[in-house]
Amino acid sequence: MGYKRKLTGVAVAAATLTLTAAGLASAPAYADNSATAEYTVVAADNVSAADAAAAISKAGGKVISSNDAVGMYTVQAPQNGFVEKAGASSQLVGATHKAAIGKAPKKEQPGDVEREAQQAAKAAKRGGNKPATAGMDPLDDKLWGLTTVRSDKARKVNAGDKRVTVGVLDTGVDASNPDIAPNFNWALSKNFAKDMVDIDGPCEVASCLDPVGTDDGGHGTHVAGTIGAAANGLGVSGVAPNVSLVELKGGQDSGYFFLEPVVNALVHAANNGIDVVNMSFYVDPWLFNCTANPADSPAAQAEQRTIIKAMFRALTYAHLKGVTLVSALGNNHDDKGHPRADISSPDYPADTAYERPIDNGSCWDLPTEGPFVISVTALGPSLNKADYSDYGTERATVSAPGGYFRDGLGTDTYRTVGNEILSTYPKKVLQEEGTVDADGNVVAGFEDSVFKACNAAGQCGYYTYLQGTSMASPHASGVAALIVSAHGSKQGRNGFGLDPWKVEYILTHTAAEHACPNPPLVSYVDVGRPAEFDALCQGTKQFNGFYGHGIVDAYAAVTAHTPWDHH
């Protein structure tokens, strides 16, 4: 366990979406030509399974398993030459090494976004029928995000419907937390990401498949609590405190996100009637996946085309099956319509990155720039765009509270942890980080950033602060779940739901419009950021690059009168 934590720290997003990503640039040069490796292969459009298998065999590969919904195959093949041969086949889009496409960067790395407050603190220390309704919980007075999206008002009208399921596609979910347990759906939850000893450390269980209801990263549990922590008189409550939470573990313990587990999780969500899927990570080794970037080798280009095709297929399949897709826009302070050069890719293996110019027309940050995805920017308590948040009229759908440690310049809240987002977090991870001791008590000096709350049965939940578009996205996913709860109808295998386009329509039309700042060019130099962070807000009050259609509004969403209401 110690090994894995040293490798990645906690699931905390650096200058990227929230979980960034990791994968291989191209086939590494191996001395042993007889060695084999595992690949993810994607068939070309309109190619049958039989023809794809024949093409894989001809290229020297052997199919181990397949996901027919998206034409994706797990293949064993020689370590040398297979990517090139697969890419040359007209029957295949190509092959990519079974290497990570998303990762939560090390928590100690400079410029890390999500744990900015903790780093500052450590530095200082070193130096049914009728809609269910709900009240508020003891720690909710610290959740400025709840009141910003008016969940406190919405829950008096509709706190969510248990039939509505929200998939948390992330590092796992700690279902032992008494704020998560009441809403956790064991039947639909599944782990798609086997531990890999080289990046995750020794397996905790013989199968290397961590049991459902656990989270050795922490990120997924934090996201889940923001969406749907129970309003049970303990700890915190979520935006939609009465919906059901589904763990879709698509990320490694170490924070890497592989193409195959992510695609399999999306297909599982689609096939099992899951209503909303939150994606607080992004696909790499490439910050941007490009179809034919001249800076990349032919093998690297083929791998990126494979990732793009597989993700586009999986997202489209999920949408058409009724899944509302919500994603963090990114923590790279970038205008998504005019991206800067990418200097961080590939970020796996280590130290292989090189500068790549990014052509907006042929490069995608996935999943947030994929089809049918609602993309969420992050704001702080002042409602200003957070310094780290990506933006731009091309991709911003809505905005939501993500935390902004440096908000409130000139006030006593500037650079305080309360500007971030408080949510559920695994005790085990806090112990590894040194903020909770072996007896389960908060370590002296961390009482302002880590909280413990126990119920009458002696079950204790733990809570801490993070910031990022990873934290904004679950606020929007919670509102989306309330929209399905309030406006859905009986349909499909789960017997209840609402078409994703209707969910997005209500979400965007009920969001609180927020105009660009005046002047529209915002500098973050006063809060200690370089000029690279300067952000120009373009657009109108109705729609602009900082806020999209507006700040998500749970109360307006559940009380809206729509053409689809059946009650």
Coordinates of C-alpha atoms in Angstrom, one line a residue:
M1 CA 0.0 0.0 0.0
G2 CA 2.8 2.4 0.9
Y3 CA 4.3 1.8 -2.5
K4 CA 1.2 2.8 -4.3
R5 CA 0.6 6.0 -2.3
K6 CA 4.2 7.1 -2.9
L7 CA 3.7 6.7 -6.5
T8 CA 0.6 8.8 -6.9
G9 CA -0.4 10.4 -3.7
V10 CA -4.1 10.7 -3.4
A11 CA -6.4 11.1 -6.3
V12 CA -5.9 14.7 -6.8
A13 CA -5.9 16.5 -10.0
A14 CA -3.2 18.7 -11.1
A15 CA -3.3 21.0 -14.0
T16 CA -5.7 19.0 -15.9
L17 CA -9.3 18.0 -15.8
T18 CA -9.4 16.2 -12.7
L19 CA -7.9 12.9 -13.1
T20 CA -5.4 13.3 -15.8
A21 CA -4.3 10.4 -17.7
A22 CA -1.6 8.0 -18.7
G23 CA -0.8 5.7 -21.5
L24 CA 2.1 4.8 -23.9
A25 CA 3.4 7.0 -26.6
S26 CA 4.3 4.2 -28.9
A27 CA 5.7 0.7 -28.8
P28 CA 8.7 0.8 -26.6
A29 CA 11.9 -0.8 -27.9
Y30 CA 12.1 -4.2 -26.3
A31 CA 15.2 -6.4 -26.7
D32 CA 13.2 -9.6 -26.5
N33 CA 11.2 -10.1 -29.7
S34 CA 9.4 -13.1 -28.3
A35 CA 7.8 -11.2 -25.5
T36 CA 4.0 -10.5 -25.6
A37 CA 1.9 -7.7 -24.3
E38 CA -1.8 -6.9 -23.9
Y39 CA -3.5 -4.4 -26.3
T40 CA -6.9 -2.8 -26.7
V41 CA -7.9 -3.0 -30.3
V42 CA -10.9 -1.2 -31.9
A43 CA -12.5 -2.4 -35.1
A44 CA -13.2 -0.1 -38.0
D45 CA -16.8 1.1 -38.6
N46 CA -19.2 -1.6 -40.0
V47 CA -16.7 -4.4 -39.6
S48 CA -18.1 -7.7 -38.3
A49 CA -16.7 -9.4 -35.2
A50 CA -15.5 -12.3 -37.4
D51 CA -13.7 -10.0 -39.8
A52 CA -12.1 -8.0 -36.9
A53 CA -10.9 -11.2 -35.3
A54 CA -9.4 -12.4 -38.6
A55 CA -7.6 -9.0 -39.0
I56 CA -6.3 -9.2 -35.4
S57 CA -5.0 -12.7 -36.1
K58 CA -3.4 -11.7 -39.3
A59 CA -1.5 -8.9 -37.5
G60 CA -0.2 -11.4 -35.1
G61 CA -2.7 -11.0 -32.2
K62 CA -4.9 -13.3 -30.2
V63 CA -8.3 -12.1 -28.9
I64 CA -8.7 -12.7 -25.2
S65 CA -12.1 -10.9 -24.7
S66 CA -14.4 -8.5 -26.5
N67 CA -16.9 -5.7 -25.9
D68 CA -19.2 -6.1 -28.9
A69 CA -21.3 -3.0 -28.1
V70 CA -18.4 -0.8 -29.2
G71 CA -16.2 -3.2 -31.3
M72 CA -13.4 -3.3 -28.7
Y73 CA -11.1 -6.3 -28.2
T74 CA -8.5 -7.3 -25.6
V75 CA -5.7 -8.8 -27.5
Q76 CA -2.4 -10.6 -26.7
A77 CA 0.3 -9.9 -29.3
P78 CA 4.1 -9.5 -29.6
Q79 CA 5.6 -6.4 -27.9
N80 CA 7.2 -5.3 -31.2
G81 CA 5.4 -4.4 -34.4
F82 CA 1.7 -5.1 -33.5
V83 CA 0.6 -1.5 -33.1
E84 CA 2.0 -0.7 -36.6
K85 CA 0.4 -3.9 -38.2
A86 CA -3.0 -3.3 -36.6
G87 CA -2.9 0.3 -37.7
A88 CA -2.2 -0.8 -41.3
S89 CA -5.3 -3.0 -41.4
S90 CA -8.4 -1.6 -43.2
Q91 CA -10.5 -3.7 -40.8
L92 CA -9.2 -2.1 -37.7
V93 CA -8.9 1.5 -36.4
G94 CA -5.8 0.4 -34.6
A95 CA -4.4 -0.8 -31.3
T96 CA -3.3 0.9 -28.1
H97 CA -1.2 -0.6 -25.3
K98 CA -3.2 -1.5 -22.3
A99 CA -1.7 1.5 -20.6
A100 CA -3.5 4.2 -18.7
I101 CA -5.6 6.9 -20.3
G102 CA -6.2 8.8 -17.1
K103 CA -4.4 9.5 -13.9
A104 CA -4.7 11.4 -10.7
P105 CA -1.3 13.1 -10.4
K106 CA 1.0 13.1 -7.4
K107 CA -0.3 15.2 -4.5
E108 CA 3.1 16.7 -3.8
Q109 CA 3.8 17.8 -7.4
P110 CA 4.1 21.6 -7.9
G111 CA 1.0 23.3 -9.2
D112 CA -1.3 20.6 -8.0
V113 CA -4.8 21.9 -8.1
E114 CA -7.1 19.8 -5.9
R115 CA -5.1 19.8 -2.6
E116 CA -3.9 23.4 -2.7
A117 CA -5.2 24.1 0.8
Q118 CA -3.7 21.0 2.3
Q119 CA -0.3 21.8 0.8
A120 CA -0.5 25.3 2.2
A121 CA -1.3 23.9 5.6
K122 CA 1.5 21.4 5.6
A123 CA 3.9 24.1 4.4
A124 CA 2.8 26.2 7.4
K125 CA 3.1 23.3 9.8
R126 CA 6.6 22.5 8.4
G127 CA 6.6 25.9 8.5
G128 CA -42.2 7.0 -3.6
N129 CA -45.3 8.5 -4.9
K130 CA -45.0 11.7 -3.1
P131 CA -41.5 13.1 -3.6
A132 CA -39.1 12.4 -0.7
T133 CA -38.0 15.6 1.1
A134 CA -35.0 16.1 3.4
G135 CA -33.4 18.4 5.9
M136 CA -29.8 19.5 6.3
D137 CA -26.9 17.8 8.1
P138 CA -24.5 19.1 10.8
L139 CA -21.5 19.8 8.6
D140 CA -23.6 21.3 5.8
D141 CA -22.9 24.8 7.1
K142 CA -19.5 24.4 5.6
L143 CA -20.9 23.3 2.2
W144 CA -21.3 26.7 0.4
G145 CA -21.7 24.7 -2.8
L146 CA -25.0 23.2 -1.6
T147 CA -26.6 26.7 -1.1
T148 CA -25.0 28.1 -4.3
V149 CA -26.9 25.4 -6.3
R150 CA -29.9 25.8 -4.0
S151 CA -30.0 22.2 -3.0
D152 CA -31.1 23.3 0.5
K153 CA -34.3 24.7 -1.1
A154 CA -34.8 21.9 -3.7
R155 CA -34.8 19.2 -1.1
K156 CA -37.9 20.6 0.6
V157 CA -39.7 19.9 -2.7
N158 CA -37.8 16.9 -4.0
A159 CA -34.7 15.3 -2.4
G160 CA -34.4 12.7 -5.2
D161 CA -36.0 9.4 -6.1
K162 CA -34.3 6.1 -5.0
R163 CA -35.1 4.7 -8.5
V164 CA -32.7 7.2 -10.0
T165 CA -29.2 5.9 -10.3
V166 CA -26.0 8.0 -10.6
G167 CA -22.8 6.2 -11.7
V168 CA -19.6 7.4 -10.2
L169 CA -17.0 6.5 -12.9
D170 CA -13.9 7.0 -10.8
T171 CA -11.4 5.4 -8.4
G172 CA -14.0 3.5 -6.4
V173 CA -16.5 4.5 -3.6
D174 CA -16.1 3.9 0.1
A175 CA -19.5 2.4 1.0
S176 CA -18.6 2.0 4.6
N177 CA -19.0 5.7 5.2
P178 CA -22.4 6.1 7.0
D179 CA -23.2 9.0 4.7
I180 CA -22.7 6.8 1.6
A181 CA -24.1 3.5 2.9
P182 CA -27.8 4.3 2.8
N183 CA -27.7 5.4 -0.8
F184 CA -25.2 2.8 -2.2
N185 CA -26.5 0.4 -4.8
W186 CA -24.6 -2.8 -4.4
A187 CA -26.4 -4.7 -7.2
L188 CA -25.4 -2.3 -10.0
S189 CA -21.9 -1.4 -8.7
K190 CA -18.9 -3.0 -10.4
N191 CA -15.1 -2.8 -10.5
F192 CA -13.7 -2.8 -14.1
A193 CA -10.1 -2.0 -13.2
K194 CA -7.9 -4.8 -11.8
D195 CA -5.0 -3.7 -9.6
M196 CA -1.8 -3.7 -11.6
V197 CA 1.2 -4.5 -9.4
D198 CA 3.6 -2.2 -11.3
I199 CA 1.6 0.9 -10.7
D200 CA -0.8 0.1 -7.8
G201 CA 1.6 -1.9 -5.6
P202 CA 0.8 -5.3 -4.1
C203 CA -2.8 -6.5 -4.6
E204 CA -5.0 -6.4 -1.5
V205 CA -7.0 -9.4 -2.6
A206 CA -6.0 -12.6 -4.5
S207 CA -8.0 -11.7 -7.6
C208 CA -6.4 -8.2 -7.7
L209 CA -10.0 -6.9 -8.3
D210 CA -10.7 -4.7 -5.2
P211 CA -14.1 -5.5 -3.7
V212 CA -17.0 -3.2 -4.6
G213 CA -17.6 -0.5 -2.0
T214 CA -13.9 0.3 -1.4
D215 CA -11.8 3.2 -2.6
D216 CA -8.0 3.2 -2.2
G217 CA -7.7 6.5 -4.0
G218 CA -10.2 8.7 -2.3
H219 CA -11.2 10.8 -5.3
G220 CA -14.3 8.8 -6.2
T221 CA -15.7 8.8 -2.6
H222 CA -15.4 12.6 -2.5
V223 CA -17.3 12.9 -5.8
A224 CA -20.0 10.5 -4.6
G225 CA -20.6 12.4 -1.4
T226 CA -21.1 15.7 -3.3
I227 CA -23.7 14.0 -5.6
G228 CA -25.7 12.0 -3.0
A229 CA -24.5 11.8 0.6
A230 CA -27.5 10.9 2.7
A231 CA -29.4 13.6 4.6
N232 CA -29.4 11.5 7.8
G233 CA -28.4 13.9 10.6
L234 CA -24.8 13.0 10.3
G235 CA -21.8 14.6 8.6
V236 CA -22.7 16.2 5.2
S237 CA -25.5 15.7 2.6
G238 CA -25.2 15.7 -1.1
V239 CA -27.0 17.8 -3.8
A240 CA -29.4 14.9 -4.3
P241 CA -29.5 13.2 -0.9
N242 CA -32.1 10.6 -1.8
V243 CA -30.9 9.1 -5.1
S244 CA -28.9 5.9 -5.5
L245 CA -25.1 5.9 -6.0
V246 CA -23.5 3.3 -8.2
E247 CA -19.7 2.6 -8.1
L248 CA -18.2 2.3 -11.6
K249 CA -14.6 1.7 -10.8
G250 CA -12.7 2.5 -14.0
G251 CA -9.6 4.0 -12.4
Q252 CA -6.6 2.2 -10.8
D253 CA -5.8 2.7 -7.1
S254 CA -2.8 4.7 -8.3
G255 CA -5.1 7.1 -10.2
Y256 CA -4.4 5.9 -13.7
F257 CA -7.4 5.5 -16.1
F258 CA -7.1 2.9 -18.8
L259 CA -9.2 3.0 -22.0
E260 CA -10.7 -0.5 -21.6
P261 CA -12.1 -0.2 -18.0
V262 CA -13.6 3.2 -18.8
V263 CA -15.3 2.0 -22.0
N264 CA -16.5 -1.2 -20.2
A265 CA -17.9 1.0 -17.4
L266 CA -19.8 3.2 -19.8
V267 CA -21.3 0.2 -21.6
H268 CA -22.3 -1.4 -18.3
A269 CA -24.0 1.8 -17.3
A270 CA -25.8 1.9 -20.7
N271 CA -26.9 -1.8 -20.4
N272 CA -28.2 -1.4 -16.8
G273 CA -30.3 1.6 -17.1
I274 CA -28.1 4.0 -15.1
D275 CA -29.5 7.5 -15.4
V276 CA -26.5 9.8 -14.9
V277 CA -22.8 9.1 -15.1
N278 CA -20.3 11.5 -13.6
M279 CA -16.8 11.6 -15.2
S280 CA -14.3 13.6 -13.2
F281 CA -11.2 12.5 -15.1
Y282 CA -9.7 12.8 -18.5
V283 CA -8.3 10.5 -21.0
D284 CA -4.6 10.4 -21.9
P285 CA -1.4 9.6 -21.8
W286 CA -2.4 12.5 -24.0
L287 CA -3.9 15.7 -22.6
F288 CA -5.3 15.9 -26.1
N289 CA -5.9 12.9 -28.3
C290 CA -5.2 13.9 -31.9
T291 CA -6.0 12.1 -35.1
A292 CA -2.7 12.9 -36.9
N293 CA -0.5 15.3 -34.9
P294 CA 2.7 15.9 -37.0
A295 CA 4.6 16.1 -33.7
D296 CA 3.7 12.4 -32.9
S297 CA 5.1 9.2 -34.3
P298 CA 2.9 7.1 -36.6
A299 CA 2.4 4.5 -33.8
A300 CA 1.4 7.3 -31.3
Q301 CA -1.0 8.7 -33.9
A302 CA -2.6 5.3 -34.4
E303 CA -3.0 4.8 -30.6
Q304 CA -4.7 8.2 -30.2
R305 CA -7.1 7.4 -33.1
T306 CA -8.0 4.2 -31.3
I307 CA -8.7 6.0 -28.1
I308 CA -10.8 8.6 -29.9
K309 CA -12.9 6.0 -31.7
A310 CA -13.5 3.8 -28.7
M311 CA -14.5 6.7 -26.5
F312 CA -16.8 8.3 -29.1
R313 CA -18.5 4.9 -29.6
A314 CA -18.9 4.3 -25.9
L315 CA -20.2 7.8 -25.1
T316 CA -22.7 7.6 -28.0
Y317 CA -23.8 4.1 -27.0
A318 CA -24.5 5.3 -23.4
H319 CA -26.4 8.4 -24.6
L320 CA -28.6 6.4 -26.9
K321 CA -29.3 4.0 -24.1
G322 CA -30.5 6.8 -21.9
V323 CA -27.5 7.8 -19.8
T324 CA -27.0 11.5 -19.1
L325 CA -23.2 12.1 -19.3
V326 CA -21.6 14.8 -17.1
S327 CA -17.9 15.6 -17.1
A328 CA -15.4 18.0 -15.5
L329 CA -14.1 20.4 -18.1
G330 CA -10.5 20.4 -16.9
N331 CA -8.1 22.1 -14.5
N332 CA -5.6 23.3 -17.1
H333 CA -6.7 27.0 -17.1
D334 CA -7.2 26.6 -20.9
D335 CA -9.7 28.0 -23.4
K336 CA -10.9 24.7 -24.8
G337 CA -11.6 26.3 -28.2
H338 CA -8.1 27.7 -28.4
P339 CA -5.9 25.3 -26.6
R340 CA -2.2 26.0 -25.7
A341 CA 0.6 23.7 -26.8
D342 CA 0.5 20.5 -24.9
I343 CA 3.8 20.1 -22.9
S344 CA 2.6 17.3 -20.5
S345 CA 2.0 14.4 -22.9
P346 CA 2.6 11.6 -22.9
D347 CA 2.7 11.5 -19.1
Y348 CA 3.3 7.8 -19.1
P349 CA 5.9 6.3 -19.1
A350 CA 7.5 9.0 -16.9
D351 CA 9.7 11.6 -18.5
T352 CA 8.6 11.0 -22.1
A353 CA 6.6 14.2 -22.6
Y354 CA 7.4 16.6 -25.4
E355 CA 5.9 19.8 -26.8
R356 CA 3.0 19.2 -29.2
P357 CA 1.1 22.0 -30.9
I358 CA -2.7 21.3 -30.6
D359 CA -5.0 21.7 -33.6
N360 CA -8.4 22.3 -32.1
G361 CA -10.2 20.7 -35.1
S362 CA -8.5 17.3 -34.9
C363 CA -7.6 17.0 -31.2
W364 CA -9.9 16.0 -28.3
D365 CA -9.7 16.1 -24.5
L366 CA -11.7 13.1 -23.6
P367 CA -14.3 12.4 -22.2
T368 CA -15.2 16.1 -21.8
E369 CA -14.9 16.9 -25.5
G370 CA -16.7 13.7 -26.6
P371 CA -20.2 13.5 -28.0
F372 CA -23.3 14.2 -25.8
V373 CA -21.2 15.2 -22.8
I374 CA -22.3 18.0 -20.4
S375 CA -19.1 19.9 -19.5
V376 CA -18.8 21.7 -16.2
T377 CA -16.6 24.7 -15.3
A378 CA -15.6 25.5 -11.7
L379 CA -16.4 28.6 -9.6
G380 CA -15.6 29.7 -6.1
P381 CA -17.7 31.1 -3.2
S382 CA -17.6 34.5 -4.8
L383 CA -19.0 33.0 -8.0
N384 CA -15.8 34.0 -9.8
K385 CA -14.3 31.4 -12.2
A386 CA -11.7 29.4 -10.3
D387 CA -8.1 30.2 -11.4
Y388 CA -7.4 26.6 -12.5
S389 CA -10.7 26.0 -14.4
D390 CA -10.8 25.5 -18.1
Y391 CA -13.4 27.6 -20.0
G392 CA -14.5 28.7 -23.4
T393 CA -17.8 29.0 -25.4
E394 CA -16.9 25.9 -27.4
R395 CA -17.2 23.4 -24.5
A396 CA -18.6 25.1 -21.3
T397 CA -22.2 23.8 -20.8
V398 CA -22.8 24.9 -17.2
S399 CA -20.8 26.1 -14.2
A400 CA -20.9 24.8 -10.6
P401 CA -19.0 25.1 -7.3
G402 CA -15.6 23.5 -7.6
G403 CA -13.7 25.4 -4.9
Y404 CA -11.2 28.2 -5.3
F405 CA -8.6 28.3 -2.6
R406 CA -7.4 31.8 -3.7
D407 CA -10.9 33.3 -3.7
G408 CA -11.7 36.3 -1.5
L409 CA -8.6 38.4 -2.1
G410 CA -8.5 41.2 0.4
T411 CA -10.8 39.4 2.9
D412 CA -10.1 37.0 5.7
T413 CA -11.3 34.0 3.6
Y414 CA -8.4 34.5 1.1
R415 CA -6.3 31.3 0.8
T416 CA -8.5 29.4 3.4
V417 CA -9.6 25.8 3.1
G418 CA -13.2 26.7 3.5
N419 CA -13.1 28.1 -0.1
E420 CA -12.8 24.4 -1.2
I421 CA -15.4 21.6 -1.3
L422 CA -15.9 19.5 1.7
S423 CA -17.1 15.9 1.1
T424 CA -16.8 12.2 2.2
Y425 CA -13.3 10.6 2.1
P426 CA -12.0 7.2 3.1
K427 CA -10.4 6.9 6.5
K428 CA -7.7 4.6 5.1
V429 CA -6.5 7.2 2.6
L430 CA -6.5 10.0 5.3
Q431 CA -4.4 7.7 7.5
E432 CA -1.9 7.1 4.7
E433 CA -1.8 10.9 4.2
G434 CA -1.1 11.4 7.9
T435 CA -4.1 13.5 8.8
V436 CA -5.9 10.7 10.7
D437 CA -4.0 8.5 13.2
A438 CA -4.1 4.7 13.7
D439 CA -6.9 5.0 16.3
G440 CA -9.1 6.8 13.7
N441 CA -8.7 10.3 15.3
V442 CA -8.0 13.5 13.4
V443 CA -4.3 14.5 13.9
A444 CA -3.7 17.7 15.8
G445 CA -3.3 20.6 13.4
F446 CA -5.7 19.3 10.8
E447 CA -9.0 19.9 12.7
D448 CA -9.9 22.7 10.2
S449 CA -9.6 20.5 7.2
V450 CA -10.5 16.9 8.2
F451 CA -13.7 16.0 10.1
K452 CA -14.9 12.8 11.8
A453 CA -18.6 12.1 12.5
C454 CA -20.0 9.0 14.1
N455 CA -23.6 7.7 14.5
A456 CA -25.2 5.9 17.4
A457 CA -24.1 2.5 16.1
G458 CA -20.5 3.7 16.3
Q459 CA -20.0 3.9 12.5
C460 CA -17.8 6.8 11.6
G461 CA -17.5 8.9 8.5
Y462 CA -14.6 11.0 7.5
Y463 CA -14.6 14.2 5.4
T464 CA -12.0 16.5 3.8
Y465 CA -11.7 19.4 1.3
L466 CA -10.7 19.2 -2.3
Q467 CA -11.0 21.6 -5.2
G468 CA -11.2 21.2 -9.0
T469 CA -13.6 20.8 -11.9
S470 CA -13.7 17.3 -10.5
M471 CA -15.7 18.8 -7.6
A472 CA -17.9 21.0 -9.9
S473 CA -19.0 18.1 -12.1
P474 CA -20.7 16.2 -9.2
H475 CA -22.7 19.3 -8.3
A476 CA -24.1 19.3 -11.8
S477 CA -24.6 15.5 -11.8
G478 CA -26.6 15.9 -8.5
V479 CA -28.9 18.4 -10.1
A480 CA -29.2 16.2 -13.2
A481 CA -30.3 13.3 -10.9
L482 CA -32.9 15.6 -9.3
I483 CA -34.2 16.5 -12.7
V484 CA -34.7 12.8 -13.5
S485 CA -36.4 12.4 -10.1
A486 CA -38.8 15.3 -10.6
H487 CA -39.5 15.0 -14.3
G488 CA -38.9 11.4 -15.1
S489 CA -41.5 8.7 -15.9
K490 CA -41.9 5.0 -16.0
Q491 CA -39.8 3.4 -18.8
G492 CA -37.1 1.0 -19.6
R493 CA -35.7 -1.8 -17.5
N494 CA -35.4 0.2 -14.3
G495 CA -39.0 1.4 -14.7
F496 CA -38.1 5.0 -14.4
G497 CA -36.0 7.6 -16.3
L498 CA -35.8 10.7 -18.5
D499 CA -34.2 11.0 -22.0
P500 CA -30.7 12.6 -21.7
W501 CA -31.6 15.4 -24.1
K502 CA -34.5 16.4 -21.9
V503 CA -32.3 16.3 -18.8
E504 CA -29.7 18.6 -20.5
Y505 CA -32.5 20.9 -21.8
I506 CA -33.9 21.4 -18.2
L507 CA -30.4 21.7 -16.7
T508 CA -29.3 24.4 -19.1
H509 CA -32.7 26.3 -19.1
T510 CA -33.0 26.4 -15.3
A511 CA -29.3 27.3 -14.7
A512 CA -28.9 30.8 -13.2
E513 CA -27.6 33.0 -15.9
H514 CA -24.3 34.8 -15.0
A515 CA -22.7 37.5 -17.1
C516 CA -19.0 37.7 -17.9
P517 CA -17.0 39.8 -15.4
N518 CA -16.3 43.5 -16.4
P519 CA -13.7 43.9 -17.8
P520 CA -14.0 40.4 -19.4
L521 CA -10.2 39.8 -19.4
V522 CA -9.5 38.4 -15.9
S523 CA -6.0 38.3 -14.6
Y524 CA -5.0 36.0 -11.7
V525 CA -1.6 37.7 -11.2
D526 CA -2.8 39.3 -7.9
V527 CA -3.5 35.9 -6.4
G528 CA 0.0 34.6 -7.4
R529 CA -0.7 33.0 -10.8
P530 CA 1.5 33.7 -13.9
A531 CA 0.0 35.6 -16.9
E532 CA -0.7 32.2 -18.6
F533 CA -3.7 32.0 -16.3
D534 CA -5.3 35.2 -17.8
A535 CA -8.7 34.3 -19.1
L536 CA -11.0 36.2 -21.5
C537 CA -14.7 35.6 -21.0
Q538 CA -16.6 35.7 -24.2
G539 CA -20.3 35.6 -24.9
T540 CA -23.5 37.0 -23.5
K541 CA -25.3 36.8 -20.1
Q542 CA -27.4 34.0 -21.6
F543 CA -24.3 32.0 -22.6
N544 CA -20.6 32.6 -22.2
G545 CA -17.2 30.9 -21.8
F546 CA -16.9 31.1 -18.0
Y547 CA -20.5 30.0 -17.0
G548 CA -21.9 28.3 -20.1
H549 CA -25.7 28.5 -19.8
G550 CA -25.3 29.5 -16.1
I551 CA -24.8 28.1 -12.6
V552 CA -26.7 24.9 -12.0
D553 CA -29.8 25.5 -9.9
A554 CA -31.4 22.5 -8.2
Y555 CA -34.5 24.4 -6.9
A556 CA -35.3 25.9 -10.3
A557 CA -34.8 22.5 -11.9
V558 CA -37.1 20.5 -9.6
T559 CA -39.9 23.2 -9.7
A560 CA -39.8 23.9 -13.4
H561 CA -42.9 23.1 -15.5
T562 CA -41.8 21.1 -18.5
P563 CA -43.7 19.5 -21.4
W564 CA -42.7 16.1 -20.1
D565 CA -44.2 16.3 -16.6
H566 CA -46.7 13.5 -15.8
H567 CA -47.9 14.8 -12.4

